[in-house]
Tab-separated table of C-alpha atoms in Angstrom:
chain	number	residue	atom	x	y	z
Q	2	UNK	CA	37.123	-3.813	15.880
Q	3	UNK	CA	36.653	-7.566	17.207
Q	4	UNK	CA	35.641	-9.763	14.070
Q	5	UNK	CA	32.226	-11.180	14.966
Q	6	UNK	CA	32.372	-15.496	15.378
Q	7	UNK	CA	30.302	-18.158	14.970
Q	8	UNK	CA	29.554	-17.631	19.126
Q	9	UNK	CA	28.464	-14.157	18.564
Q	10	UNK	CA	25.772	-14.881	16.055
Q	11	UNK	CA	22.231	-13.195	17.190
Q	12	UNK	CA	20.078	-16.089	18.249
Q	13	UNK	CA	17.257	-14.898	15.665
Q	14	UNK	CA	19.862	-15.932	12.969
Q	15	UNK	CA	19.620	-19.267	14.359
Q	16	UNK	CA	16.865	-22.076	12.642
Q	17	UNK	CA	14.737	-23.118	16.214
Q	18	UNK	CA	15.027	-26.900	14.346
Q	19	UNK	CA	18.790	-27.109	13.408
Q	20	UNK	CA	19.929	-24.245	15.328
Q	21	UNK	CA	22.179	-23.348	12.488
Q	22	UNK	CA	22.593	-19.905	10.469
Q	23	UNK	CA	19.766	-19.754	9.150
Q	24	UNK	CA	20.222	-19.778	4.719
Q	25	UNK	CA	16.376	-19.373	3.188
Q	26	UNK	CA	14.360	-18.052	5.947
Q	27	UNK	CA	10.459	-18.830	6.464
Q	28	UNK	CA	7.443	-17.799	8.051
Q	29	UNK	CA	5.048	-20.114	9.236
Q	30	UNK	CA	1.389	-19.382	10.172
Q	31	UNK	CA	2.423	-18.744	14.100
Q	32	UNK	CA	4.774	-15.988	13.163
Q	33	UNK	CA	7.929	-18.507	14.138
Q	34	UNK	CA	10.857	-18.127	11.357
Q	35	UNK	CA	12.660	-21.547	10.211
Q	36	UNK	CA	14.922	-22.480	7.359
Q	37	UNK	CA	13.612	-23.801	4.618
Q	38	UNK	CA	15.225	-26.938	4.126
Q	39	UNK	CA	14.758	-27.775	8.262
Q	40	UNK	CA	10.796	-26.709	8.140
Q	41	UNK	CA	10.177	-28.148	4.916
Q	42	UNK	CA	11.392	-31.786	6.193
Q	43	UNK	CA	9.426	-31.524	9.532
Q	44	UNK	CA	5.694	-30.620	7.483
Q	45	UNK	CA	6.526	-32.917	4.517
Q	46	UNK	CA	8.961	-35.514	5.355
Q	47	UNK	CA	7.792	-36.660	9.149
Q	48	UNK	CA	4.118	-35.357	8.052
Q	49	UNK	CA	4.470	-32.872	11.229
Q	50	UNK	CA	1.071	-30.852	11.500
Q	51	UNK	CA	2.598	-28.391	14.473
Q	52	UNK	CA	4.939	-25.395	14.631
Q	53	UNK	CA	8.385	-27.117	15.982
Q	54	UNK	CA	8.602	-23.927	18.590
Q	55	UNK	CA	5.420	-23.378	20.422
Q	56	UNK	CA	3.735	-27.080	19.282
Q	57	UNK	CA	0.490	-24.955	17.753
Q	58	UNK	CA	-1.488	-26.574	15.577
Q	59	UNK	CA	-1.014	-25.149	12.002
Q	60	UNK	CA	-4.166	-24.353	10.235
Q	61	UNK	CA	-2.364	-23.565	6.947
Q	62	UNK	CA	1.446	-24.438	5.406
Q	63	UNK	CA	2.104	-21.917	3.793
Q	64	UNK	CA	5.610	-20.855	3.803
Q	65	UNK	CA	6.363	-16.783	3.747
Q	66	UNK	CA	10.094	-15.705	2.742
Q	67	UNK	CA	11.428	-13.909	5.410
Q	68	UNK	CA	13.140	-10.810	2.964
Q	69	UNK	CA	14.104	-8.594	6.196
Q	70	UNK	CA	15.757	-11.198	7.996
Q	71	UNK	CA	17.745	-12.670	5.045
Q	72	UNK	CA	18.629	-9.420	4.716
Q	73	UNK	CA	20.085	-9.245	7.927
Q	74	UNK	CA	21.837	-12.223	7.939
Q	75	UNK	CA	23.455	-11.380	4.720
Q	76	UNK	CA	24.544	-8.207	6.404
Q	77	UNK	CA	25.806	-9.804	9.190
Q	78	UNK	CA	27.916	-12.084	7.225
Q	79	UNK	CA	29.317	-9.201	5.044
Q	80	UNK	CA	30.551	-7.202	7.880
Q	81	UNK	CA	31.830	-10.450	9.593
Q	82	UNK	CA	33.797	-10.966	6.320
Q	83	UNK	CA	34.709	-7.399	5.803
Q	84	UNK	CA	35.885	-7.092	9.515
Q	85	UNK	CA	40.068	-7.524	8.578
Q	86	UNK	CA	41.326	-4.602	6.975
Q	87	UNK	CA	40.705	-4.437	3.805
Q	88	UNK	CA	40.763	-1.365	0.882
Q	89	UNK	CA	38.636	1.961	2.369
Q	90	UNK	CA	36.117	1.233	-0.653
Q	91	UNK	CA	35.504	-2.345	0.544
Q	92	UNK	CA	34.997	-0.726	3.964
Q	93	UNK	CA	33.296	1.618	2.749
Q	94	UNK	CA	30.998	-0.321	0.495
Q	95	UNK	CA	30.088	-2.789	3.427
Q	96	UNK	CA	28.748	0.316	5.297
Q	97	UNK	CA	26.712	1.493	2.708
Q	98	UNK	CA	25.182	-2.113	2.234
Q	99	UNK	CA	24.516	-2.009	6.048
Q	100	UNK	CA	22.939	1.596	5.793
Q	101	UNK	CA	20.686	0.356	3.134
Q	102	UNK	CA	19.722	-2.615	5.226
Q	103	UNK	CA	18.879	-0.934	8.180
Q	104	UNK	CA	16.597	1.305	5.622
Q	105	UNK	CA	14.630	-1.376	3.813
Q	106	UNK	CA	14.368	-3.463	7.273
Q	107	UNK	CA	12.513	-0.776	8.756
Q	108	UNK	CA	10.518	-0.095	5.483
Q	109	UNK	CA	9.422	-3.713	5.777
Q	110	UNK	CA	8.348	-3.703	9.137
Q	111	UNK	CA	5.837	-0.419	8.541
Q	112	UNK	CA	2.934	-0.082	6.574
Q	113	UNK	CA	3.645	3.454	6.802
Q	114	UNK	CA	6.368	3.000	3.546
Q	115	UNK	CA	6.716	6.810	2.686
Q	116	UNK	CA	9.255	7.898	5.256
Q	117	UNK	CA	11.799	5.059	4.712
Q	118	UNK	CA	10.908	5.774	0.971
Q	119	UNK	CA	11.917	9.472	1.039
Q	120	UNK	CA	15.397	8.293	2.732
Q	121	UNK	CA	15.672	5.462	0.188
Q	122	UNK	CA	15.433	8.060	-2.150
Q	123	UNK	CA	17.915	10.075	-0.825
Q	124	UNK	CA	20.615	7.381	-0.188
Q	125	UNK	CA	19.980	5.633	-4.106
Q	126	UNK	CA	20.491	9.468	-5.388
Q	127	UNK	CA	24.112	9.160	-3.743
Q	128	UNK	CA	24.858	5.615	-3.478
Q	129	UNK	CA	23.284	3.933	-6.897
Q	130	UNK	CA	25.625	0.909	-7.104
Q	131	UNK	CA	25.385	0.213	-4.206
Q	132	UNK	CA	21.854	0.462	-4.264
Q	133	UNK	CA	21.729	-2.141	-7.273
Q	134	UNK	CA	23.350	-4.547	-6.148
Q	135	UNK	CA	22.469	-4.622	-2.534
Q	136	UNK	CA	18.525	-6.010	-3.889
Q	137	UNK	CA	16.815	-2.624	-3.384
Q	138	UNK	CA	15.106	-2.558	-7.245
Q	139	UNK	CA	13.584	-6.348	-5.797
Q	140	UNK	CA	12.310	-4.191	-2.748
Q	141	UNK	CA	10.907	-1.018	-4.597
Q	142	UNK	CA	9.417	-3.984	-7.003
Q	143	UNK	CA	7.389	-5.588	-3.725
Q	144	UNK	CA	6.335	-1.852	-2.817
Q	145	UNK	CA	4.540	-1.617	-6.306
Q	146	UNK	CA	3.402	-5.151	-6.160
Q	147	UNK	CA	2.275	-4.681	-2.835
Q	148	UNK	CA	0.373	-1.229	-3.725
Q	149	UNK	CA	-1.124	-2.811	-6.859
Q	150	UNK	CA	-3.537	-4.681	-4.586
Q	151	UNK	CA	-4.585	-1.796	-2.174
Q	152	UNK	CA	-4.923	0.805	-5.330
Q	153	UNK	CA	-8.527	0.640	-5.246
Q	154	UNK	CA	-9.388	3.095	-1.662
Q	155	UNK	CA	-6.163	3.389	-0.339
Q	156	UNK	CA	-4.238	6.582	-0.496
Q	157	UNK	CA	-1.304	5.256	1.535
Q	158	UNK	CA	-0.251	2.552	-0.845
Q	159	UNK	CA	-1.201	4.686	-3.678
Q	160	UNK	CA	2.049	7.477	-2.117
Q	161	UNK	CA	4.017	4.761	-1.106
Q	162	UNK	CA	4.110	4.138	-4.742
Q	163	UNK	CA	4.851	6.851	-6.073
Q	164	UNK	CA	7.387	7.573	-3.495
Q	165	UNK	CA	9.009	4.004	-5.055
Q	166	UNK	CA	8.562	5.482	-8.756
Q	167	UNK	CA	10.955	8.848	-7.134
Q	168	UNK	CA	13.933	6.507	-6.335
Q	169	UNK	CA	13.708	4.215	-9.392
Q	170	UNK	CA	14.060	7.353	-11.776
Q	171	UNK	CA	17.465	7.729	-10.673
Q	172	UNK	CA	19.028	4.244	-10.679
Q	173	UNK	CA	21.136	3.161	-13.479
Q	174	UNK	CA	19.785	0.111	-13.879
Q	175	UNK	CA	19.212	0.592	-17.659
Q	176	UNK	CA	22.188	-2.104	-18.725
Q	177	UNK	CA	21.327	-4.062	-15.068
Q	178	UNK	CA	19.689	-7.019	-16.250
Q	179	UNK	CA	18.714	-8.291	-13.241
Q	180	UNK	CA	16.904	-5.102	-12.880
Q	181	UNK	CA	15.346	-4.509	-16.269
Q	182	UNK	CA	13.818	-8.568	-15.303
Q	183	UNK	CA	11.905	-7.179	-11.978
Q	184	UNK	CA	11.237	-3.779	-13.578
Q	185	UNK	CA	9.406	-6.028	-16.847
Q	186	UNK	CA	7.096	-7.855	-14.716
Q	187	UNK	CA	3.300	-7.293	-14.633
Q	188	UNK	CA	3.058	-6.862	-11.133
Q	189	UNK	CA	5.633	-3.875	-11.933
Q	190	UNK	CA	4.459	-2.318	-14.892
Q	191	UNK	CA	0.433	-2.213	-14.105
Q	192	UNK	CA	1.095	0.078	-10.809
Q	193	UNK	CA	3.161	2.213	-12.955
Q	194	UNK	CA	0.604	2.478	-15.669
Q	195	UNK	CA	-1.967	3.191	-12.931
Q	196	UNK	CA	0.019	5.969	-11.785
Q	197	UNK	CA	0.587	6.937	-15.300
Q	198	UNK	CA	-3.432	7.629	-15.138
Q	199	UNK	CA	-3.784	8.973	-11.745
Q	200	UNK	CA	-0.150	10.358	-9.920
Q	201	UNK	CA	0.843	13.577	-9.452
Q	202	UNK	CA	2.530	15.204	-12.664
Q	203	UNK	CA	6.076	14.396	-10.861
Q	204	UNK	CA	4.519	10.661	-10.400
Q	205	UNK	CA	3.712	10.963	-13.891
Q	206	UNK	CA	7.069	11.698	-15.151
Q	207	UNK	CA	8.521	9.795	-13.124
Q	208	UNK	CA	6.730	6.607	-14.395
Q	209	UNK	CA	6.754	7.530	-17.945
Q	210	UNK	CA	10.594	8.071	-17.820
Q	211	UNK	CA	10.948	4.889	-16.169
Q	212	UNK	CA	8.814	2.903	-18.764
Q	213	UNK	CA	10.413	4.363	-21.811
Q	214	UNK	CA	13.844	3.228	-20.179
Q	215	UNK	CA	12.799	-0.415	-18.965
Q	216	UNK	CA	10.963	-0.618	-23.055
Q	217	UNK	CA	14.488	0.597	-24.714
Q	218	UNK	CA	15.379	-2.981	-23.125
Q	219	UNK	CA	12.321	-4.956	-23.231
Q	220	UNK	CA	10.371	-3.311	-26.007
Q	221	UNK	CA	7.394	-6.681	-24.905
Q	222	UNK	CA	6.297	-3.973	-22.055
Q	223	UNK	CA	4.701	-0.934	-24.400
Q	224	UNK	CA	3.315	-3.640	-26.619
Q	225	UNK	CA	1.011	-4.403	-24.305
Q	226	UNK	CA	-0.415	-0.982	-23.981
Q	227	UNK	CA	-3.328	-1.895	-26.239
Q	228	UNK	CA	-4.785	-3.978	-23.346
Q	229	UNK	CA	-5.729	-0.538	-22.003
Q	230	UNK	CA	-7.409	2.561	-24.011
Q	231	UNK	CA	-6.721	4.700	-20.930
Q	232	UNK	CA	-3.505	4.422	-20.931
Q	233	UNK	CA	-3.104	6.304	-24.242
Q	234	UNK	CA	-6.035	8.914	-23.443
Q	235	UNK	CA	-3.402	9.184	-20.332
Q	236	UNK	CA	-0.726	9.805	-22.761
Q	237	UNK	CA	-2.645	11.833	-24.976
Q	238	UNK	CA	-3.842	13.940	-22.759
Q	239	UNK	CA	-0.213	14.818	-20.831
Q	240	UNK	CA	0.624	15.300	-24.593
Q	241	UNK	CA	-1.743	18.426	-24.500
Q	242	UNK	CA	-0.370	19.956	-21.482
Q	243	UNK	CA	0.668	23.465	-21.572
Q	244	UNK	CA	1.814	23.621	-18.265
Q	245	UNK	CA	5.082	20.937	-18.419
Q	246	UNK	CA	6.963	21.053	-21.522
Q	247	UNK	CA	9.191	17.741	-20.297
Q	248	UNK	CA	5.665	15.880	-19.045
Q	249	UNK	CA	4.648	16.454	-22.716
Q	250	UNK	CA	7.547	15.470	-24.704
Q	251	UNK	CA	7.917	12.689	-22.371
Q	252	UNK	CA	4.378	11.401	-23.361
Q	253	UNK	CA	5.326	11.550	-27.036
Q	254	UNK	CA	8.365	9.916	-26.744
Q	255	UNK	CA	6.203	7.226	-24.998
Q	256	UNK	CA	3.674	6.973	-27.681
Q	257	UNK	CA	6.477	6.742	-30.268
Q	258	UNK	CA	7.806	3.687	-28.419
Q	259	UNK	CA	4.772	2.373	-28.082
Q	260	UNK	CA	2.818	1.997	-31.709
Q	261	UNK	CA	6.005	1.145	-32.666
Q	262	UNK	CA	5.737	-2.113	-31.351
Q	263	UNK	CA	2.436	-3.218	-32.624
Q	264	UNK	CA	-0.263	-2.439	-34.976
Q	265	UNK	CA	-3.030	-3.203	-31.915
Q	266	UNK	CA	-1.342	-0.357	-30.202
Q	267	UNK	CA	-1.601	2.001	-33.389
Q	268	UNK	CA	-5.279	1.034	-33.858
Q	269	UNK	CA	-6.077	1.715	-29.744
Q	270	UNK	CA	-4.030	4.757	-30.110
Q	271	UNK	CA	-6.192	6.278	-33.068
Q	272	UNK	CA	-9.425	4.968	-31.227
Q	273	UNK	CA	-8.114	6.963	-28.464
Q	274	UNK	CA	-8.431	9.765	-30.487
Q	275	UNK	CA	-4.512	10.550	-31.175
Q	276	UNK	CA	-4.791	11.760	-34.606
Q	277	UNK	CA	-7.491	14.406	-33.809
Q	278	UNK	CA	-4.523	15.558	-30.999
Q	279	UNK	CA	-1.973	15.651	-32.824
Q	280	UNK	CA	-3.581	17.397	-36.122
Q	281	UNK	CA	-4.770	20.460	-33.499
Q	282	UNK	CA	-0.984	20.473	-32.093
Q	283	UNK	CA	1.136	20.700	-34.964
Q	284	UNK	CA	-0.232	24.067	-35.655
Q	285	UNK	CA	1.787	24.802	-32.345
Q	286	UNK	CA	4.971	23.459	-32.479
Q	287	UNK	CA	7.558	25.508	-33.398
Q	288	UNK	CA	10.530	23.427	-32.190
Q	289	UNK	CA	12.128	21.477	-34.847
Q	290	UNK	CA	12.248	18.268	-32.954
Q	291	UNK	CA	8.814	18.292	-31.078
Q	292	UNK	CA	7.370	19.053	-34.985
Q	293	UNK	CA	9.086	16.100	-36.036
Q	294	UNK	CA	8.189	13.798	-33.619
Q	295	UNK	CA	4.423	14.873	-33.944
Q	296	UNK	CA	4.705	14.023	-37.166
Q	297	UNK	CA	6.458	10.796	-37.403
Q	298	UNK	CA	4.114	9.612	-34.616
Q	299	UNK	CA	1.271	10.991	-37.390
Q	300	UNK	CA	2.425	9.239	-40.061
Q	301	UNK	CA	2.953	5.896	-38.594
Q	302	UNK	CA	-0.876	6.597	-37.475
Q	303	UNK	CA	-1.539	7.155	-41.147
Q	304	UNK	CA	-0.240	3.836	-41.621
Q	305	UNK	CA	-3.298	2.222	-41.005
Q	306	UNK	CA	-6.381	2.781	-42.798
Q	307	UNK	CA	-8.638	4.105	-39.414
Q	308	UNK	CA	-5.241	6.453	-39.130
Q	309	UNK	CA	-5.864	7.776	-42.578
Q	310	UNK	CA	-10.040	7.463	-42.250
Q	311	UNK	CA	-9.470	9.943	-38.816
Q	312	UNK	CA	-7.080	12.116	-40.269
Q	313	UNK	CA	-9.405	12.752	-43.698
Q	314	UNK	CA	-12.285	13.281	-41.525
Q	315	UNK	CA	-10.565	16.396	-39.593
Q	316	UNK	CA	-11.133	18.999	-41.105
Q	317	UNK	CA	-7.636	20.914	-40.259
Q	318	UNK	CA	-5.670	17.727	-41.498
Q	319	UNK	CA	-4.308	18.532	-44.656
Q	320	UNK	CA	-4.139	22.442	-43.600
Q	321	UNK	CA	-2.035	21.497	-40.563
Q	322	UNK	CA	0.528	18.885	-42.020
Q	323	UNK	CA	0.581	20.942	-45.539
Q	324	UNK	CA	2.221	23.778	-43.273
Q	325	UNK	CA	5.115	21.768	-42.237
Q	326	UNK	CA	6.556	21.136	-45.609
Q	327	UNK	CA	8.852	23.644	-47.074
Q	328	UNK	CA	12.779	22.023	-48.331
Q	329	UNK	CA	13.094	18.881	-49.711
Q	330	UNK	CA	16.221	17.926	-47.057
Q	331	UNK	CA	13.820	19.110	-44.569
Q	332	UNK	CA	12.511	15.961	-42.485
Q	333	UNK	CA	9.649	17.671	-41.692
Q	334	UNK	CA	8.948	18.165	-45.085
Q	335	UNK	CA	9.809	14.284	-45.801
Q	336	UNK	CA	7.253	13.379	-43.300
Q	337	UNK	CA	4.938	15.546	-44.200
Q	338	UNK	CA	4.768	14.751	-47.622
Q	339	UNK	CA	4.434	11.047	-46.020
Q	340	UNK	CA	1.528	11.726	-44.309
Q	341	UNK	CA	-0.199	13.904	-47.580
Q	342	UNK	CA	0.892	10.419	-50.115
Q	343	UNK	CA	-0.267	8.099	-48.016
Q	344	UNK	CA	-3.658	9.691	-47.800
Q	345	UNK	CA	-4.154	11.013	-51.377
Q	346	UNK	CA	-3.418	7.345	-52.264
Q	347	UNK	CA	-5.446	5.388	-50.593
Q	348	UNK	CA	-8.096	7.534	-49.911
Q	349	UNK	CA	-8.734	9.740	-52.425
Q	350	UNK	CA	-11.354	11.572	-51.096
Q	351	UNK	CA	-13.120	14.469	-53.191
Q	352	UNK	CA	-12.852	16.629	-49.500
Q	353	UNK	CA	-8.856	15.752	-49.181
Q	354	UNK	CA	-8.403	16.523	-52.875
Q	355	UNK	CA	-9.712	19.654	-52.872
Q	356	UNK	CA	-8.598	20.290	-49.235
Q	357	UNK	CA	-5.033	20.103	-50.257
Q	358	UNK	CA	-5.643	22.969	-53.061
Q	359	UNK	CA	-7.263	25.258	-50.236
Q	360	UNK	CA	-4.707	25.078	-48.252
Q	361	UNK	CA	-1.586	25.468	-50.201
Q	362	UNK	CA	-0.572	22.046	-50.827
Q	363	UNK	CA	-0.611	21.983	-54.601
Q	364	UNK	CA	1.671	24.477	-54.897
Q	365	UNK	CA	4.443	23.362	-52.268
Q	366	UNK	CA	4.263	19.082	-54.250
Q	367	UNK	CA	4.712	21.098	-57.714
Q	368	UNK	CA	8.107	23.151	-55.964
Q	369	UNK	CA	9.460	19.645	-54.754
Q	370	UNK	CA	8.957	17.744	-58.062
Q	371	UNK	CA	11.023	20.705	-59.281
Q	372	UNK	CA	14.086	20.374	-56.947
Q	373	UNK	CA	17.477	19.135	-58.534
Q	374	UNK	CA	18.158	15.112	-57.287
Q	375	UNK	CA	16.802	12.237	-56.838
Q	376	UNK	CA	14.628	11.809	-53.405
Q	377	UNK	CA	11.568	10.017	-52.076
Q	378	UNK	CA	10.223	12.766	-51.205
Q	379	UNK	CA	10.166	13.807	-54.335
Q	380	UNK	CA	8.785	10.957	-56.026
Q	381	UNK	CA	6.126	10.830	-53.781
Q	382	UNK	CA	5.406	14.654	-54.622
Q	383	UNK	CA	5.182	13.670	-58.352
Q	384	UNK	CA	2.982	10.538	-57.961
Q	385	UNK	CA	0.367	12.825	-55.952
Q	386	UNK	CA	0.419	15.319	-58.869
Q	387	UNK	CA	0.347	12.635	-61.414
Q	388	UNK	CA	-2.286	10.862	-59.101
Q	389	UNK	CA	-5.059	14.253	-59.158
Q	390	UNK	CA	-3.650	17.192	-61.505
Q	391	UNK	CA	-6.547	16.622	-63.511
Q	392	UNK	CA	-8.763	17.494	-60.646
Q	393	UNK	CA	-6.605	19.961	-59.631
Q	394	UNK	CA	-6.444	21.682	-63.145
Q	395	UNK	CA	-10.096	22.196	-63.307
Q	396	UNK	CA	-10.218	23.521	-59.755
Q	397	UNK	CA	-10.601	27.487	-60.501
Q	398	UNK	CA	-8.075	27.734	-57.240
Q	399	UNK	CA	-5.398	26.219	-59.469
Q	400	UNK	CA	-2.264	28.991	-59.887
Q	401	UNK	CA	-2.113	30.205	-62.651
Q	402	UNK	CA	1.739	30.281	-63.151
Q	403	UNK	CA	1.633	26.526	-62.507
Q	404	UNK	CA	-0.663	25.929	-65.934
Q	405	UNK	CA	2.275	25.477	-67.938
Q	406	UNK	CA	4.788	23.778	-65.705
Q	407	UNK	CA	5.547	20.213	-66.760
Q	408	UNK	CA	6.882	16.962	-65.199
């Protein structure tokens, strides 16, 4: 193979003003591409009101980065320099570079993104290095950005991002911070928060998996949620669905992340109506670790007063948590019991008093303040029964074989 030189360089790598490669490439309003540096000096240093080519009259200066074509030129000069033998992976990496720019030039010169998106897909799934650092997160970022814009009627943009969401999930690009910068970026996150809302359950996913891995980095993106109430009814209700398991425990592991963060996002998530959600799913939720997410996301609910006004209000509250304690180790039990203290002591309602001898919950505190150690869990059990076994004695519910137990 003949190493390309200086001779052979396509003339569209050329600047029309310097006639040189061509470094920062620009778009001016007649469609003409220049360098940066040259056009810049002919507008703003000799005050030049024409395009340098065809001597049009410019109505605007505005200067558009030519992406494809520096693109291009950067491939150009990587197979020029890769030309001499070198190592097969060199070789080989310098063909995948040009694959991908062939790709993402023809994705840039369509509107019609889905196609080259489906084969972007397809070579990132195979080639994610590669992929990374060859700029293709910076073009997947201008697809959303780009799609952002046309949301509104379009259906087009609206797959084409999607499609964009389907080759991000598989990039590594967790410890690529380079990456994780694009991915953090408003004009990033909002289309993936709209498709959060509105995709297809693999959109869905897709988006949500994405967004818990950019937040793991950047934990500034979920604490924004609160800007937007739908975005937790989104999460809530995915958090309901019987049909995907994964699309459900993804949504909880989002919601987790995300009142985390910030108290505004607890309060939007419980005016969203998360505790009423959670209290009817815990019932359900046989699985060990779904149960204990459910109710760690409860109790940092509870955390708040609203939390704790909303969960005293629901009538199946106490009944539902009080059902998930059983051994002290347990950590269902320890955030159960969480949930039940911080409740009974600061708002110690006549309904959640008595609710919690209805349902059993008496009887499981007095079996904890009777284990052998030391434990919160335990002292929390033994402040609640300190805290109401007066009102609990009289209740004619009381058990009888507790009467004479002591603490």
């Amino acid at each position: 193979m003949t190493s390309p030189t200086e001779s052979e360089l396509p003339s569209i790598f050329r600047c029309p003003i310097s006639f040189e490669i061509m470094e920062n490439p620009v778009t001016i309003a007649t469609g003409i591409t220049y360098d940066l540096q040259s056009i810049e000096k002919w507008l703003f240093t000799y005050k030049k009101t024409t395009c340098p080519a065809t001597m049009q009259p410019l109505h605007n200066f505005d200067l558009i980065p030519n992406h494809t074509l520096k693109n291009l030129i950067l491939s150009w000069r990587t197979q020029s320099l890769l030309s001499k033998p070198k190592p097969s992976l060199s070789s080989s990496f310098s063909s995948k570079h040009l694959e991908l720019t062939s790709i993402l030039a023809a994705m840039d010169s369509s509107p019609f993104k889905v196609n080259s998106l489906k084969k972007l897909r397809s070579f990132a799934a195979d080639n994610p290095l590669v992929f990374l650092s060859s700029n293709g997160v910076e073009a997947l970022c201008r697809i959303l950005k780009q799609s952002n814009t046309d949301f509104s009627d379009e259906f087009v943009p609206f797959r084409a991002c999607e499609e964009a969401l389907g080759v991000l999930k598989n990039l590594p690009f967790d410890n690529h911070d380079a990456s994780i910068g694009l991915l953090s970026k408003p004009d990033s996150v909002n289309p993936m928060l709209t498709i959060l809302q509105r995709g297809s359950a693999e959109a869905r996913l897709d988006a949500i998996t994405i967004l818990k891995r950019i937040s793991k980095a950047n934990p500034s993106i979920t604490s924004q949620f609160h800007q937007d109430i739908d975005v937790f009814k989104s999460l809530l209700d995915l958090l309901s669905d019987e049909v995907s398991a994964k699309l459900s425990t993804s949504s909880l592991d989002l919601l987790l992340q995300a009142v985390a963060t910030s108290k505004a996002n607890r309060l939007k998530a419980i005016e969203a109506g998360a505790v009423c959600v959670l209290i009817e799913l815990l019932p359900d939720e046989a699985g060990r670790q779904r149960r204990d997410k459910t109710l760690l996301l409860l109790k940092r609910l509870c955390e708040c007063a609203e939390g704790r006004l909303a969960f005293a209000d629901h009538r199946m509250g106490i009944a539902a948590v009080a059902s998930k304690i059983g051994r002290d180790h347990d950590l269902g039990t320890k955030l159960g019991v969480k949930v039940l203290w911080l409740v009974c002591s600061f708002l110690p309602r006549k309904e959640v008093v008595e609710g919690m001898m209805a349902c059993g919950a008496v009887k499981k505190l007095f079996g904890l303040i009777h284990v052998d150690g030391q434990s919160s869990t335990k002292e929390k059990a033994l402040s609640m029964v300190r805290m109401h076994n007066d009102a609990w004695r009289q209740n004619p519910c009381f058990p009888i074989e507790l009467r004479a137990v002591r603490y």
